[in-house]
Coordinates of C-alpha atoms in Angstrom, one line a residue:
M1 CA 137.1 37.6 255.5
C2 CA 133.2 37.0 256.5
G3 CA 132.0 39.4 253.7
R4 CA 131.7 43.0 255.1
L5 CA 134.0 45.8 254.6
S6 CA 133.8 49.6 255.0
Q7 CA 134.9 52.4 252.7
Y8 CA 134.1 55.9 254.0
R9 CA 136.8 57.8 252.9
G10 CA 137.2 59.6 249.8
I11 CA 138.4 58.4 246.7
H12 CA 141.3 61.0 246.8
E13 CA 142.4 59.8 250.2
F14 CA 142.7 56.1 248.7
V15 CA 145.0 57.5 246.0
D16 CA 147.2 59.7 248.4
T17 CA 147.7 56.5 250.5
L18 CA 148.7 54.4 247.3
G19 CA 151.3 57.1 246.1
M20 CA 151.5 56.3 242.7
P21 CA 152.9 59.2 241.2
G22 CA 151.3 61.1 238.1
A23 CA 147.8 61.6 237.3
W24 CA 144.9 59.4 237.7
R25 CA 141.4 58.9 236.3
N26 CA 138.3 59.0 238.5
V27 CA 135.8 57.1 236.0
I28 CA 133.0 56.4 238.6
D29 CA 129.8 57.8 237.5
G30 CA 128.4 60.3 240.4
P31 CA 129.5 60.9 243.7
V32 CA 130.4 57.8 246.0
T33 CA 128.4 57.6 248.7
P34 CA 130.1 56.3 252.1
G35 CA 129.9 52.6 253.0
Y36 CA 130.1 51.5 256.4
N37 CA 128.7 47.9 256.2
V38 CA 129.5 46.9 252.5
A39 CA 128.0 43.8 251.3
P40 CA 129.0 41.4 248.5
S41 CA 127.7 42.1 245.3
T42 CA 127.5 45.8 246.1
P43 CA 129.9 48.1 243.7
V44 CA 132.9 49.0 245.2
V45 CA 136.0 51.2 244.7
V46 CA 139.0 49.7 243.3
L47 CA 142.0 51.2 241.9
R48 CA 143.7 49.4 238.9
V49 CA 146.1 50.4 236.0
D50 CA 145.3 50.2 232.1
G51 CA 147.1 51.5 229.2
A52 CA 146.4 55.6 230.3
G53 CA 147.3 54.6 233.6
L54 CA 146.0 54.5 237.3
R55 CA 142.1 54.4 237.6
A56 CA 139.8 54.4 240.0
D57 CA 136.4 52.2 239.3
R58 CA 133.7 50.9 240.9
V59 CA 133.4 47.2 240.5
R60 CA 130.8 44.4 241.7
W61 CA 132.4 42.6 244.6
G62 CA 132.0 39.1 244.0
W63 CA 132.9 37.1 240.5
R64 CA 132.8 33.6 239.3
P65 CA 133.8 32.1 235.5
H66 CA 130.8 32.2 233.2
W67 CA 130.9 28.2 233.6
A68 CA 130.0 28.1 237.4
E69 CA 126.9 29.8 237.5
D70 CA 125.3 27.2 239.6
R71 CA 127.1 28.8 242.4
A72 CA 127.1 32.2 243.9
P73 CA 130.0 34.2 243.3
P74 CA 132.8 34.1 245.8
I75 CA 134.0 37.2 247.1
N76 CA 137.6 36.0 248.2
A77 CA 140.0 34.1 246.6
R78 CA 142.8 31.7 248.8
V79 CA 145.9 32.9 247.7
E80 CA 147.7 29.3 248.3
K81 CA 145.4 28.3 245.2
V82 CA 144.4 31.4 243.2
A83 CA 147.4 31.6 240.7
H84 CA 147.1 27.7 239.6
G85 CA 143.4 26.8 240.1
A86 CA 141.2 26.6 237.1
F87 CA 138.6 29.0 238.8
F88 CA 140.3 32.1 238.8
R89 CA 142.2 31.5 235.9
A90 CA 140.8 34.2 233.8
I91 CA 141.1 37.0 235.9
W92 CA 144.7 36.0 237.6
P93 CA 146.7 38.2 235.2
H94 CA 144.5 41.3 236.1
R95 CA 145.2 42.8 239.2
A96 CA 143.5 45.6 241.3
I97 CA 144.2 47.0 244.9
T98 CA 140.9 47.6 246.7
P99 CA 141.4 50.1 249.4
V100 CA 139.2 49.7 252.3
D101 CA 138.9 51.5 255.8
N102 CA 138.0 48.4 257.8
W103 CA 136.5 45.0 257.5
Y104 CA 134.2 42.8 260.0
E105 CA 134.8 39.6 261.5
W106 CA 132.1 37.5 263.5
V107 CA 133.1 35.4 266.6
D108 CA 130.9 33.0 268.5
E109 CA 132.0 34.0 271.9
G110 CA 128.7 32.2 273.6
G111 CA 125.8 34.9 273.3
P112 CA 122.8 34.2 271.4
K113 CA 124.6 36.0 268.0
K114 CA 128.1 36.1 267.1
Q115 CA 130.1 39.1 268.3
P116 CA 131.1 41.3 265.1
Y117 CA 134.7 42.8 265.5
L118 CA 136.1 45.7 263.2
I119 CA 139.6 45.1 261.9
R120 CA 141.5 48.2 260.5
R121 CA 145.4 49.2 260.4
R122 CA 146.8 50.6 263.4
D123 CA 148.4 53.7 262.0
G124 CA 145.0 55.1 260.7
R125 CA 145.6 54.5 256.7
P126 CA 143.3 52.5 254.6
A127 CA 144.5 48.8 254.3
L128 CA 145.6 48.4 250.5
C129 CA 144.0 44.8 249.9
A130 CA 145.2 42.6 246.7
S131 CA 142.6 41.7 244.3
I132 CA 141.9 40.6 241.0
G133 CA 139.1 40.6 238.6
Q134 CA 137.0 41.2 235.5
F135 CA 137.0 45.4 234.6
T136 CA 136.2 45.1 230.8
G137 CA 132.6 46.2 231.0
H138 CA 130.7 43.4 230.5
D139 CA 127.7 41.8 232.6
N140 CA 130.1 39.3 234.3
D141 CA 132.3 42.1 235.2
G142 CA 133.4 41.8 239.3
F143 CA 136.3 41.1 241.6
V144 CA 137.5 39.3 244.4
I145 CA 139.8 40.1 247.3
I146 CA 143.0 37.6 248.2
T147 CA 142.9 36.1 251.5
A148 CA 145.9 34.6 253.8
D149 CA 146.3 32.2 257.0
A150 CA 145.4 34.6 259.9
Q151 CA 148.5 35.3 262.0
G152 CA 149.1 36.2 265.6
G153 CA 146.2 37.6 267.6
M154 CA 144.0 37.9 264.6
V155 CA 143.7 34.4 264.3
D156 CA 141.2 34.6 267.6
V157 CA 138.9 36.8 265.5
H158 CA 139.2 34.9 262.1
D159 CA 141.5 32.0 260.5
R160 CA 141.8 34.1 257.1
R161 CA 142.8 37.7 256.1
P162 CA 142.9 40.2 253.3
V163 CA 146.4 40.1 251.9
V164 CA 147.2 43.8 252.6
L165 CA 150.5 45.5 250.9
S166 CA 152.4 48.2 251.9
P167 CA 152.1 51.3 249.3
A168 CA 155.3 50.4 247.6
L169 CA 154.3 46.7 247.2
A170 CA 150.8 47.5 246.2
R171 CA 152.2 49.8 243.5
A172 CA 154.6 46.7 242.0
W173 CA 151.4 44.6 242.5
L174 CA 149.4 46.8 240.2
A175 CA 152.3 47.3 237.6
P176 CA 152.0 45.6 234.4
S177 CA 155.6 45.1 234.6
T178 CA 155.4 42.6 237.3
A179 CA 155.5 39.3 236.2
L180 CA 152.4 36.8 237.3
A181 CA 155.1 34.6 239.5
Q182 CA 156.2 37.7 241.2
A183 CA 153.0 38.9 241.9
E184 CA 152.4 35.1 243.4
Q185 CA 155.4 35.6 245.9
M186 CA 154.4 39.0 247.0
A187 CA 150.7 37.8 247.9
L188 CA 152.4 34.7 249.7
H189 CA 154.7 36.0 251.7
L190 CA 154.7 40.0 251.7
G191 CA 151.3 41.0 253.1
E192 CA 151.3 43.1 256.1
P193 CA 151.6 41.2 259.8
A194 CA 148.8 41.0 262.3
E195 CA 151.0 43.4 264.1
S196 CA 150.1 46.3 261.9
F197 CA 146.2 46.1 262.9
E198 CA 144.0 46.4 265.6
W199 CA 140.4 44.9 266.5
Y200 CA 137.6 45.6 268.7
R201 CA 134.0 44.7 269.1
V202 CA 131.3 46.6 267.3
S203 CA 127.5 46.5 267.6
V204 CA 125.6 43.2 266.3
A205 CA 123.8 46.0 264.1
V206 CA 126.6 45.3 261.6
G207 CA 125.0 42.1 260.7
N208 CA 122.0 43.8 258.7
A209 CA 123.6 45.1 255.7
R210 CA 120.7 47.9 255.6
N211 CA 122.3 49.6 258.6
Q212 CA 124.9 51.9 257.5
G213 CA 126.4 54.8 259.4
P214 CA 129.5 55.9 261.2
E215 CA 128.1 54.7 264.5
L216 CA 128.8 50.9 263.3
I217 CA 132.5 51.5 263.7
Q218 CA 132.5 52.5 267.2
A219 CA 133.7 50.1 269.6
V220 CA 130.8 48.8 272.0

């Protein structure tokens, strides 16, 4: 992922897509402004489970361990390494789902600027992205989205993609009873295939994170 996503639907719609039975808690202070061009280090809505059940939080997109202050916080974690590398060891057990309406990638098509593309689910539902993070209320809180190699025609847009899970698998990803080894296998092998997505060119205005609004998601 090149580092931009959209969250413009209401939190209730994200929770409905997840389809987890029972009550859930919205612990986000104040209204959530629709975000059509969300950049790294920005607070993003994530869904996670604690001792009281499902909750919606706003968490900063990006995380690094306390001993890695010499580098910018990564926003993504490669599925091939995330479960075993030292960098994300502290947060690998702490799973979340980041529901997104779409994400953006940039392609060099020979023009003066790279061409941005919007990628979203073909069925119109939010994409439930496997994520991990630190959510304990400290200064170092943040999260990353897990990514895998792109497949099919999506490779022409970018060589990496978020690991997007079906609602049933997303619920299993969140469940505390799901073992770490099982979660790793889900992320490695059970992400939604390229056929579940569509992509199209959008305005180069997406390149400036100050630009917001529904016109950014329109095809050009």
